[in-house]
XYZ file of C-alpha atoms in Angstrom:
700
model
C -2.458 50.363 -74.387
C -2.739 52.202 -77.657
C -6.026 52.112 -79.423
C -6.162 50.678 -82.955
C -6.670 54.148 -84.315
C -3.365 55.518 -83.004
C -0.487 53.288 -84.230
C 1.606 56.235 -85.349
C 1.872 57.583 -81.816
C 3.001 54.207 -80.491
C 5.834 53.876 -83.020
C 6.890 57.471 -82.429
C 7.252 56.751 -78.696
C 9.221 53.598 -79.537
C 11.729 55.564 -81.632
C 12.308 57.951 -78.712
C 13.262 55.084 -76.371
C 16.762 53.715 -75.860
C 17.619 50.645 -77.927
C 18.388 47.208 -76.487
C 21.903 47.173 -77.936
C 22.753 50.414 -76.126
C 21.381 49.074 -72.861
C 23.396 45.851 -73.152
C 26.594 47.671 -74.163
C 26.500 50.236 -71.366
C 25.390 47.609 -68.849
C 28.221 45.289 -69.856
C 30.782 48.066 -69.479
C 29.457 49.005 -66.037
C 29.177 45.444 -64.706
C 32.541 44.300 -66.032
C 34.240 47.471 -64.823
C 32.660 47.020 -61.391
C 33.638 43.336 -61.241
C 37.196 43.936 -62.424
C 37.585 46.861 -60.015
C 36.367 44.710 -57.131
C 38.734 41.905 -58.103
C 41.617 44.351 -58.478
C 40.986 45.872 -55.069
C 40.708 42.475 -53.412
C 43.855 41.233 -55.159
C 45.752 44.363 -54.135
C 44.685 43.945 -50.515
C 45.586 40.267 -50.540
C 48.947 41.022 -52.181
C 49.749 43.710 -49.613
C 48.884 41.287 -46.827
C 50.955 38.516 -48.430
C 53.928 40.833 -48.985
C 53.728 41.995 -45.389
C 53.574 38.425 -44.117
C 56.566 37.421 -46.246
C 58.521 40.464 -45.017
C 57.757 39.578 -41.398
C 58.788 35.971 -42.041
C 62.041 37.191 -43.598
C 62.665 39.386 -40.570
C 62.025 36.444 -38.225
C 64.286 34.228 -40.322
C 67.019 36.880 -40.278
C 66.959 37.289 -36.492
C 66.878 33.507 -36.001
C 69.863 33.108 -38.336
C 71.707 35.873 -36.489
C 71.146 34.138 -33.164
C 72.534 30.939 -34.652
C 75.621 32.829 -35.892
C 76.120 34.333 -32.436
C 75.873 30.854 -30.948
C 78.626 29.786 -33.337
C 80.648 32.799 -32.159
C 80.446 31.348 -28.643
C 81.473 27.920 -29.958
C 84.429 29.498 -31.783
C 85.435 31.205 -28.535
C 85.409 27.822 -26.782
C 87.515 26.275 -29.556
C 90.024 29.140 -29.326
C 90.198 28.782 -25.540
C 90.930 25.077 -25.809
C 93.573 25.662 -28.497
C 95.210 28.357 -26.314
C 95.186 26.118 -23.234
C 96.946 23.320 -25.135
C 99.790 25.577 -26.335
C 103.091 24.409 -24.758
C 104.322 27.982 -24.885
C 101.511 29.124 -22.598
C 102.240 26.276 -20.194
C 105.942 27.191 -20.114
C 105.255 30.892 -19.586
C 102.865 30.109 -16.732
C 105.523 27.964 -15.055
C 107.669 31.102 -14.577
C 106.172 33.594 -12.163
C 105.981 37.173 -13.450
C 107.145 36.262 -16.950
C 106.941 39.461 -19.068
C 106.439 37.484 -22.284
C 102.935 36.293 -21.342
C 101.045 39.406 -22.483
C 102.799 39.662 -25.905
C 102.014 35.965 -26.456
C 98.343 36.561 -25.688
C 98.328 39.624 -27.955
C 99.671 37.626 -30.895
C 97.135 34.835 -30.268
C 94.289 37.400 -30.194
C 95.374 38.907 -33.509
C 95.766 35.533 -35.200
C 92.335 34.227 -34.129
C 90.386 37.498 -34.326
C 89.460 37.228 -30.659
C 88.598 40.537 -28.949
C 89.979 39.664 -25.489
C 92.355 36.863 -24.439
C 93.319 36.345 -20.811
C 94.738 33.873 -18.355
C 93.018 33.597 -14.966
C 93.996 31.843 -11.798
C 91.758 31.662 -8.716
C 89.542 34.408 -10.094
C 92.478 36.786 -10.734
C 93.756 37.816 -14.154
C 97.436 36.984 -14.648
C 97.636 38.581 -18.102
C 95.311 39.796 -20.863
C 95.153 41.351 -24.286
C 92.399 43.655 -25.507
C 90.205 46.204 -23.686
C 89.922 46.207 -19.918
C 86.842 44.464 -18.521
C 85.234 43.858 -15.150
C 86.819 40.432 -14.594
C 84.746 39.821 -11.475
C 81.647 39.645 -13.731
C 83.516 37.322 -16.079
C 84.478 35.083 -13.148
C 80.902 35.004 -11.881
C 79.562 34.127 -15.348
C 82.219 31.426 -15.731
C 81.329 29.942 -12.362
C 77.532 29.964 -13.045
C 77.440 29.013 -16.730
C 80.449 26.740 -17.163
C 83.116 26.689 -19.824
C 80.960 28.640 -22.348
C 78.987 31.702 -21.257
C 77.196 34.855 -22.359
C 77.659 37.997 -20.268
C 75.752 41.281 -20.154
C 78.097 43.846 -18.536
C 76.416 45.883 -15.829
C 77.989 49.089 -17.201
C 75.883 48.723 -20.351
C 78.587 47.754 -22.776
C 78.379 45.230 -25.583
C 77.359 41.630 -24.839
C 80.241 39.227 -24.354
C 80.421 35.660 -25.689
C 83.204 33.907 -23.811
C 84.717 30.548 -23.045
C 87.369 29.135 -20.742
C 89.516 26.022 -20.821
C 91.840 24.702 -18.121
C 95.564 24.834 -18.863
C 97.058 21.338 -18.371
C 99.596 21.073 -15.571
C 98.443 24.306 -13.913
C 95.458 25.625 -12.011
C 95.030 28.439 -14.507
C 92.377 28.860 -17.200
C 92.689 30.268 -20.710
C 89.816 32.692 -21.391
C 88.735 34.013 -24.812
C 86.071 36.701 -25.203
C 84.251 38.055 -28.241
C 82.222 41.250 -28.029
C 79.057 42.202 -29.928
C 80.925 45.080 -31.474
C 79.819 47.146 -34.435
C 82.232 45.240 -36.670
C 80.813 41.863 -35.642
C 77.197 43.034 -36.077
C 78.031 44.542 -39.477
C 79.555 41.244 -40.571
C 76.535 39.281 -39.351
C 74.119 41.784 -40.953
C 75.708 41.164 -44.342
C 75.284 37.419 -43.867
C 71.602 37.465 -42.837
C 70.540 40.345 -45.119
C 69.173 42.555 -42.341
C 70.388 45.326 -40.058
C 71.182 43.814 -36.626
C 71.269 45.373 -33.181
C 72.055 43.800 -29.787
C 70.522 45.374 -26.655
C 72.147 44.870 -23.241
C 69.280 43.734 -21.030
C 71.006 44.764 -17.788
C 70.639 48.447 -18.746
C 67.458 48.143 -20.844
C 64.626 50.426 -19.605
C 61.994 50.105 -22.437
C 61.518 53.730 -23.542
C 57.828 54.386 -24.299
C 58.561 56.503 -27.389
C 60.652 53.761 -29.046
C 58.916 51.793 -31.822
C 60.782 48.666 -30.717
C 59.410 48.702 -27.153
C 56.174 46.755 -27.966
C 58.262 44.331 -30.035
C 60.664 43.768 -27.126
C 57.698 43.200 -24.814
C 56.312 40.501 -27.137
C 59.728 38.845 -27.416
C 60.157 38.786 -23.623
C 56.665 37.297 -23.261
C 57.657 34.442 -25.621
C 61.336 33.656 -24.897
C 61.327 30.598 -27.159
C 60.306 32.345 -30.389
C 60.801 35.510 -32.360
C 58.340 38.409 -32.383
C 57.873 40.489 -35.542
C 56.037 43.696 -36.439
C 55.898 46.602 -38.864
C 57.432 49.777 -37.449
C 55.251 52.865 -37.720
C 58.227 55.079 -38.453
C 59.935 54.431 -41.745
C 57.774 51.447 -42.687
C 60.502 48.963 -41.684
C 59.894 45.317 -40.783
C 61.481 44.370 -37.487
C 61.892 41.165 -35.528
C 63.286 40.547 -32.065
C 64.164 37.577 -29.890
C 65.672 36.967 -26.496
C 69.338 36.120 -25.901
C 69.622 33.939 -22.811
C 72.571 32.642 -20.853
C 73.185 28.952 -20.116
C 71.299 29.413 -16.826
C 68.206 30.671 -18.665
C 68.749 34.265 -17.533
C 67.887 36.930 -20.139
C 71.059 38.868 -20.993
C 70.048 40.722 -24.144
C 67.689 41.315 -27.037
C 68.638 40.701 -30.670
C 66.859 42.943 -33.199
C 66.752 42.647 -36.996
C 65.351 45.313 -39.344
C 64.424 45.095 -43.017
C 63.737 48.074 -45.232
C 60.183 48.167 -46.616
C 61.129 49.986 -49.810
C 61.728 46.772 -51.764
C 58.375 45.325 -50.776
C 56.495 48.577 -51.439
C 58.043 48.833 -54.907
C 56.868 45.306 -55.766
C 53.356 46.073 -54.503
C 53.100 49.327 -56.461
C 54.269 47.608 -59.641
C 51.607 44.908 -59.289
C 48.900 47.501 -58.538
C 49.775 49.401 -61.718
C 49.627 46.248 -63.848
C 46.315 45.271 -62.261
C 44.721 48.683 -62.864
C 45.860 48.751 -66.510
C 44.491 45.244 -67.063
C 41.149 46.228 -65.532
C 40.747 49.186 -67.880
C 41.625 47.137 -70.953
C 39.217 44.333 -69.992
C 36.416 46.831 -69.332
C 36.921 48.488 -72.743
C 36.915 45.155 -74.578
C 33.817 44.004 -72.644
C 31.980 47.214 -73.521
C 32.729 46.825 -77.229
C 31.666 43.159 -77.214
C 28.539 44.049 -75.224
C 27.425 46.547 -77.877
C 28.002 44.052 -80.674
C 26.207 41.318 -78.706
C 23.270 43.624 -77.982
C 22.808 44.420 -81.653
C 22.883 40.727 -82.481
C 20.416 39.885 -79.715
C 17.925 42.595 -80.705
C 17.103 40.994 -84.053
C 15.706 37.652 -82.666
C 13.826 39.520 -79.968
C 11.996 41.533 -82.657
C 11.179 38.319 -84.479
C 9.952 36.802 -81.219
C 7.682 39.821 -80.783
C 6.025 39.128 -84.140
C 5.432 35.478 -83.162
C 4.099 36.499 -79.760
C 1.586 38.847 -81.408
C 0.120 35.886 -83.306
C -0.113 33.825 -80.111
C -1.294 36.754 -78.007
C -4.894 36.059 -78.890
C -4.447 32.338 -78.057
C -3.972 30.255 -74.861
C -0.703 31.277 -73.050
C -0.166 34.368 -70.928
C 1.641 35.914 -67.956
C 1.673 39.249 -66.177
C 4.176 41.328 -68.145
C 5.987 44.121 -66.265
C 6.788 47.463 -67.887
C 10.286 47.475 -69.419
C 12.400 50.263 -70.920
C 14.349 48.763 -73.878
C 12.657 49.368 -77.200
C 12.443 45.790 -78.530
C 11.573 44.151 -75.185
C 9.007 46.869 -74.545
C 7.268 46.061 -77.831
C 7.375 42.349 -76.976
C 5.915 43.050 -73.544
C 3.128 45.087 -75.166
C 2.249 42.170 -77.484
C 2.400 39.518 -74.746
C 0.264 41.611 -72.436
C -2.576 41.276 -74.961
C -2.449 37.489 -74.455
C -2.715 37.760 -70.697
C -6.353 38.794 -70.612
C -7.438 35.734 -72.648
C -5.947 33.157 -70.249
C -6.253 34.645 -66.757
C -9.780 33.378 -66.155
C -9.023 29.897 -67.472
C -5.850 29.590 -65.381
C -7.604 30.741 -62.196
C -10.405 28.222 -62.738
C -7.994 25.340 -63.299
C -5.933 26.246 -60.248
C -9.006 26.545 -58.051
C -10.282 23.135 -59.106
C -6.853 21.592 -58.642
C -6.588 23.075 -55.129
C -10.032 21.736 -54.231
C -9.143 18.258 -55.469
C -5.814 18.300 -53.623
C -7.532 19.419 -50.411
C -10.040 16.578 -50.640
C -7.411 13.926 -51.404
C -5.038 15.187 -48.730
C -7.760 15.424 -46.112
C -8.970 11.813 -46.290
C -7.344 9.370 -43.878
C -7.195 6.504 -46.366
C -4.735 6.155 -49.182
C -6.047 7.111 -52.614
C -4.402 6.159 -55.904
C -5.477 6.050 -59.536
C -4.460 3.642 -62.308
C -4.803 3.592 -66.089
C -5.979 0.815 -68.375
C -2.733 -1.154 -67.852
C -3.121 -0.722 -64.046
C -0.097 1.572 -63.887
C -0.330 4.109 -61.064
C -0.850 7.647 -62.361
C -1.613 9.369 -59.063
C -1.079 8.573 -55.382
C -1.742 10.860 -52.411
C 0.672 11.359 -49.523
C -1.060 8.722 -47.385
C -0.180 5.992 -49.908
C 3.480 7.014 -49.988
C 3.606 7.129 -46.177
C 1.900 3.738 -45.826
C 4.287 2.056 -48.305
C 7.370 3.963 -46.979
C 8.286 4.845 -50.558
C 8.653 8.235 -52.275
C 6.072 9.108 -54.892
C 8.774 9.060 -57.573
C 9.047 5.271 -57.059
C 5.260 4.800 -57.186
C 4.079 6.853 -60.178
C 4.235 4.957 -63.473
C 4.679 1.502 -61.870
C 2.336 -1.489 -62.069
C 0.179 -1.421 -58.913
C 0.922 -5.072 -58.091
C 4.681 -4.378 -58.149
C 4.184 -1.419 -55.802
C 1.704 -2.959 -53.328
C 3.294 -6.440 -53.312
C 0.188 -8.489 -52.252
C 0.967 -11.822 -50.618
C 0.727 -14.793 -52.946
C -2.175 -17.232 -52.629
C -1.437 -20.790 -53.739
C 1.712 -19.508 -55.419
C -0.169 -16.892 -57.448
C -0.507 -13.149 -56.965
C -4.079 -11.861 -56.398
C -3.466 -9.446 -59.286
C -4.063 -12.268 -61.760
C -7.592 -13.388 -60.757
C -8.870 -11.540 -57.682
C -7.923 -7.951 -58.530
C -10.610 -5.457 -57.378
C -9.642 -3.143 -60.269
C -10.617 -5.744 -62.858
C -13.753 -6.614 -60.904
C -14.851 -2.932 -60.856
C -14.697 -2.807 -64.656
C -17.526 -5.359 -64.812
C -19.465 -4.411 -61.671
C -20.411 -1.115 -59.949
C -17.370 -1.447 -57.696
C -14.750 -3.957 -56.596
C -13.471 -4.748 -53.093
C -10.859 -7.145 -51.755
C -9.033 -7.852 -48.479
C -5.341 -8.421 -49.099
C -2.167 -8.956 -47.112
C 0.627 -6.660 -48.364
C 4.325 -7.499 -48.001
C 6.149 -4.405 -46.700
C 9.744 -3.367 -47.286
C 10.757 -4.036 -43.664
C 9.760 -7.688 -44.008
C 6.426 -7.358 -42.199
C 2.900 -7.616 -43.544
C -0.100 -5.292 -43.372
C -3.773 -6.229 -43.713
C -5.667 -3.823 -45.999
C -9.004 -3.451 -47.754
C -8.882 -2.090 -51.316
C -12.030 -0.627 -52.875
C -12.010 0.222 -56.567
C -14.403 2.460 -58.537
C -15.375 1.938 -62.190
C -13.091 3.576 -64.786
C -13.788 7.129 -65.924
C -12.044 8.131 -69.166
C -9.569 5.297 -68.702
C -8.719 6.197 -65.064
C -9.791 4.148 -62.010
C -9.594 5.418 -58.443
C -8.852 3.059 -55.532
C -9.153 3.579 -51.774
C -6.601 1.779 -49.571
C -7.665 1.239 -45.928
C -5.178 -0.190 -43.393
C -6.835 -2.621 -40.962
C -3.680 -4.206 -39.525
C -4.100 -2.705 -36.059
C -7.792 -3.587 -36.022
C -7.041 -7.212 -36.883
C -4.319 -7.365 -34.241
C -6.689 -5.907 -31.657
C -9.297 -8.522 -32.540
C -6.814 -11.367 -32.249
C -5.477 -10.008 -28.952
C -9.010 -9.662 -27.619
C -9.917 -13.239 -28.564
C -6.646 -14.551 -27.097
C -7.071 -12.653 -23.807
C -10.702 -13.716 -23.451
C -9.757 -17.334 -24.139
C -6.905 -17.231 -21.596
C -9.078 -15.579 -18.964
C -11.850 -18.143 -19.479
C -9.372 -21.020 -19.204
C -7.639 -19.524 -16.167
C -10.925 -19.063 -14.305
C -12.448 -22.398 -15.410
C -9.579 -24.579 -14.108
C -9.574 -23.434 -10.431
C -13.365 -23.163 -10.380
C -13.716 -26.738 -11.621
C -11.273 -27.946 -8.960
C -13.106 -26.028 -6.242
C -16.468 -27.342 -7.444
C -15.172 -30.915 -7.309
C -13.831 -30.392 -3.778
C -17.096 -28.810 -2.641
C -19.122 -31.705 -4.134
C -16.920 -34.229 -2.318
C -17.380 -32.317 0.945
C -21.135 -32.142 0.409
C -21.504 -35.829 -0.408
C -19.211 -37.070 2.339
C -19.961 -34.500 5.017
C -19.914 -36.338 8.324
C -18.435 -39.458 6.767
C -15.081 -38.377 5.394
C -12.095 -38.464 7.718
C -10.993 -35.128 9.191
C -7.703 -35.205 7.256
C -9.539 -35.667 3.957
C -11.920 -32.812 4.769
C -9.005 -30.534 5.654
C -7.307 -31.511 2.379
C -10.449 -30.651 0.369
C -10.816 -27.322 2.216
C -7.147 -26.588 1.508
C -7.796 -27.277 -2.173
C -10.689 -24.830 -2.115
C -8.473 -22.290 -0.350
C -5.727 -22.674 -2.928
C -8.217 -22.269 -5.735
C -9.628 -19.124 -4.159
C -6.116 -17.702 -3.693
C -5.322 -18.487 -7.300
C -8.490 -16.747 -8.487
C -7.683 -13.766 -6.268
C -4.193 -13.524 -7.806
C -5.682 -13.674 -11.291
C -8.241 -10.983 -10.467
C -5.596 -8.830 -8.775
C -3.336 -9.095 -11.810
C -6.184 -8.205 -14.149
C -7.166 -5.188 -12.047
C -3.531 -4.139 -11.703
C -3.111 -4.426 -15.479
C -6.107 -2.145 -16.027
C -4.780 0.404 -13.523
C -1.330 0.429 -15.143
C -2.775 0.745 -18.654
C -4.974 3.645 -17.510
C -2.078 5.355 -15.705
C -3.813 5.039 -12.325
C -1.155 2.991 -10.528
C -0.158 5.121 -7.535
C 2.891 4.385 -5.399
C 2.908 5.434 -1.767
C 6.203 6.771 -0.517
C 7.109 5.405 2.883
C 9.927 3.533 4.562
C 9.624 -0.179 3.760
C 11.616 -2.987 5.416
C 12.346 -5.603 2.763
C 12.498 -8.358 5.385
C 8.861 -7.682 6.316
C 7.868 -7.554 2.618
C 9.468 -10.981 2.003
C 7.715 -12.415 5.068
C 4.307 -11.109 3.926
C 4.828 -12.551 0.438
C 5.840 -15.913 1.951
C 2.642 -16.052 4.010
C 0.521 -15.361 0.930
C 2.262 -17.898 -1.312
C 2.788 -20.633 1.307
C -0.241 -22.764 0.264
C 0.972 -22.894 -3.339
C 4.484 -23.879 -2.227
C 3.065 -26.563 0.056
C 0.950 -27.970 -2.787
C 4.021 -28.502 -5.009
C 6.280 -29.601 -2.162
C 8.596 -26.627 -2.640
C 10.924 -25.278 0.014
C 11.718 -21.564 0.404
C 15.126 -20.500 1.747
C 15.565 -16.818 2.691
C 18.942 -15.141 3.353
C 17.502 -12.584 5.762
C 20.814 -10.903 6.515
C 21.545 -10.037 2.858
C 18.146 -8.359 2.390
C 18.030 -6.508 5.683
C 17.588 -3.006 4.258
C 14.981 -0.271 3.916
C 13.724 1.239 0.678
C 11.377 4.098 -0.110
C 8.137 2.898 -1.648
C 4.839 1.027 -1.303
C 4.965 -2.094 0.889
C 1.780 -3.572 -0.589
C 3.009 -3.175 -4.178
C 6.413 -4.626 -3.346
C 4.738 -7.599 -1.665
C 2.715 -8.087 -4.840
C 5.987 -8.081 -6.826
C 7.438 -10.888 -4.666
C 4.186 -12.876 -4.755
C 4.213 -12.788 -8.547
C 7.897 -13.778 -8.710
C 7.398 -16.630 -6.211
C 4.275 -17.815 -8.055
C 6.240 -17.766 -11.304
C 9.091 -19.714 -9.667
C 6.654 -22.247 -8.200
C 5.085 -22.762 -11.635
C 8.384 -23.589 -13.351
C 10.339 -25.276 -10.527
C 10.464 -29.078 -10.301
C 8.493 -30.552 -7.428
C 10.319 -30.928 -4.097
C 12.975 -28.377 -5.185
C 14.140 -25.220 -3.353
C 13.485 -21.548 -4.132
C 16.077 -19.088 -2.809
C 15.623 -15.430 -1.862
C 18.796 -13.400 -1.324
C 20.455 -10.137 -2.166
C 23.398 -7.815 -1.833
C 23.664 -4.192 -0.742
C 25.634 -1.107 -1.626
C 25.514 2.366 -0.095
C 22.888 3.552 -2.584
C 21.117 0.393 -3.830
C 20.047 -3.092 -2.875
C 19.712 -6.027 -5.231
C 17.040 -8.563 -4.259
C 16.738 -11.790 -6.217
C 14.518 -14.866 -6.463
C 16.199 -18.049 -7.732
C 14.559 -21.301 -8.791
C 15.715 -24.564 -10.325
C 13.468 -24.265 -13.370
C 14.552 -24.583 -17.026
C 15.100 -20.835 -17.470
C 13.808 -18.306 -19.959
C 13.348 -19.210 -23.651
C 16.141 -18.435 -26.091
C 16.054 -14.994 -27.634
C 15.583 -11.628 -25.970
C 15.257 -12.079 -22.169
C 13.318 -8.805 -22.007
C 10.439 -10.292 -24.030
C 9.049 -12.162 -21.001
C 8.345 -8.810 -19.305
C 5.952 -7.766 -22.068
C 2.204 -7.798 -21.611
C 0.454 -11.159 -22.329
C 3.852 -12.748 -22.987
C 4.112 -16.343 -21.697
C 7.031 -18.722 -21.575
C 7.276 -22.495 -21.712
C 4.845 -23.566 -18.948
C 5.384 -26.284 -16.397
C 1.624 -26.814 -15.942
C -0.148 -27.722 -19.177
C -3.549 -26.995 -17.673
C -2.553 -23.547 -16.454
C -1.053 -21.534 -19.294
C -1.392 -18.215 -17.439
C -2.309 -14.737 -18.661
C 1.205 -13.421 -19.169
C 0.564 -10.404 -16.864
C 2.579 -11.242 -13.743
C 6.068 -10.286 -14.918
C 4.733 -7.262 -16.828
C 3.126 -6.009 -13.588
C 6.373 -6.712 -11.679
C 8.371 -4.640 -14.173
C 5.848 -1.762 -14.065
C 5.829 -1.589 -10.242
C 9.636 -1.807 -9.944
C 10.151 0.941 -12.538
C 7.725 3.178 -10.652
C 9.948 2.681 -7.600
C 12.921 3.981 -9.614
C 14.431 0.506 -9.979
C 14.943 -2.143 -12.641
C 14.556 -5.903 -13.142
C 16.518 -8.451 -15.136
C 16.545 -12.223 -15.614
C 19.698 -14.289 -15.939
C 21.071 -17.804 -15.664
C 23.491 -18.258 -12.756
C 26.651 -20.345 -12.734
C 24.772 -22.948 -10.657
C 22.233 -23.283 -13.521
C 19.495 -21.506 -11.607
C 17.064 -18.972 -13.047
C 17.445 -15.668 -11.209
C 15.056 -12.683 -11.317
C 17.022 -9.759 -9.825
C 15.385 -6.528 -8.585
C 17.563 -3.409 -8.226
C 16.012 -0.789 -5.900
C 17.384 2.468 -4.458
C 17.962 2.291 -0.714
C 16.446 4.797 1.658
C 19.132 7.253 2.843
C 20.192 6.692 6.429
C 19.309 9.499 8.799
């Protein structure tokens, strides 16, 4: 910085610097020139590529058109052969052996139709011909292999031959017309397709390595159905080639088409010249406009510097980098004086804001603040997450519209029981509310409100939904356990009292009946205790499954022995299809027996008295399906999988024994640990079936 006593030196340095207008003008010229040059280069490259692609397409189109014209040459040859065969003069001349007028007739026909060679053949021998001498054995072979219309590549390397033959009525002779790929024919076709054509005899083709067309011919032979095209290194010509095949599919020749690249190069050079001239003109205009724009822009910047000097001793500031232009440099010098006045204040505000954000973000509860009208002015991330709404939908809204507390007696708690209003009259306000969530559910929360400070009140939102659910589940489980234990204990106590009072007097059958009742009660208590212990083990992840070979027939028998007293009490009959379940699985025999005991106990609970429970199954090579069927009412409507959840109970058959809802959950847990699955379904016979699917043990 300059000291107050040296202003002259500062202005002298400013005059020696480059002005803003000059910087903008020269920068505009450079940037525009660079941009236009880049665009021109890219356009030139793209144009060259496009021109090359169009030239190659034209070459491919020319060679394809030439092949079509040659095909028409073959069709014309066939038409001429048929016309010749139908001539009565030819038929009359053939009727006379050794007639000297046959060759002059063929000569006149060849001249009139423009056919290169006309001949009459019988049994593979030529009776007469006009035109150059050919190897007629090759013609006969081609005629025999390809039919009435053929293409022939002479083995001596001559021009390709398009020929046709037609039988002469009334004789065993054939009229043959041939057209050669002569220079005259190729010149005529070249004028039609607009390219220089060349036909290569494939029978003598040896692919010279120094020929530019050799790679092109290789590509054409590799793709017989389409044309190959390329740019020739010598002369800059565009060439295309395709295969000429006989009717049998045999390759007989290669058809080449060449286009001169001079026309395309001239078009490219003309466009490049126009593009370069345009680039220079645009750059010159941009430079002139940049200088004028810079001069115009410098005046408001100087005025802005004067305003910034008045505010430089005020409240706003930023770190100003050193700049070179005269006017912006002076502005930077003035604004830098403001920086020192605000740095400390800005740092303090940012530090306090960071501390407040850290505190609000670190608390587990939701924190939000409202104004006098109870509109939300701040909400931390926990509030947005709890409500599943972005902060943009929360800020500025009435808190009751955002939280959606459940109505009480048709009225929202916001009207009379709002903790925010209560905190304005008391040290703090607190309320327990049930909020209606967007997904249709409800959440139990406690809202604590602090007194207002400068018109702002802070609230803490604590979610106690899970805690309430845990309390209700605890009370429900304790109530079910108490009821489950009280019922069998009361029955056992009554039986024991009867035995005690009538000991020695009661008949033996009555005593045995009372003892059986005690036994059933004890078994029932043991099942309840086992299920409770098993539930604890599963919940704690301590359920271990031994891996050994288990015979399902033995498992079913053990389960039957354990559940027999309960079946006898309800007069139920158990039918087992032993043959369908005769299989071995890998697992824990004791756990699998527990699975069947729980399923049979469940079936006994819901089956009508004196009905039948069935156990059966079916096997595959890898799995066995074991099922337990009863004649009960079936599972409740809704999701069948819900009955396998913990503490889930269905419609009970015994009003005094509601059950704990653990049996089927334990069954599902054990079966899944064996790598299997369980499902419940209603059979066609209106039976309820619980089906277990287990992997079979591989046979050794």
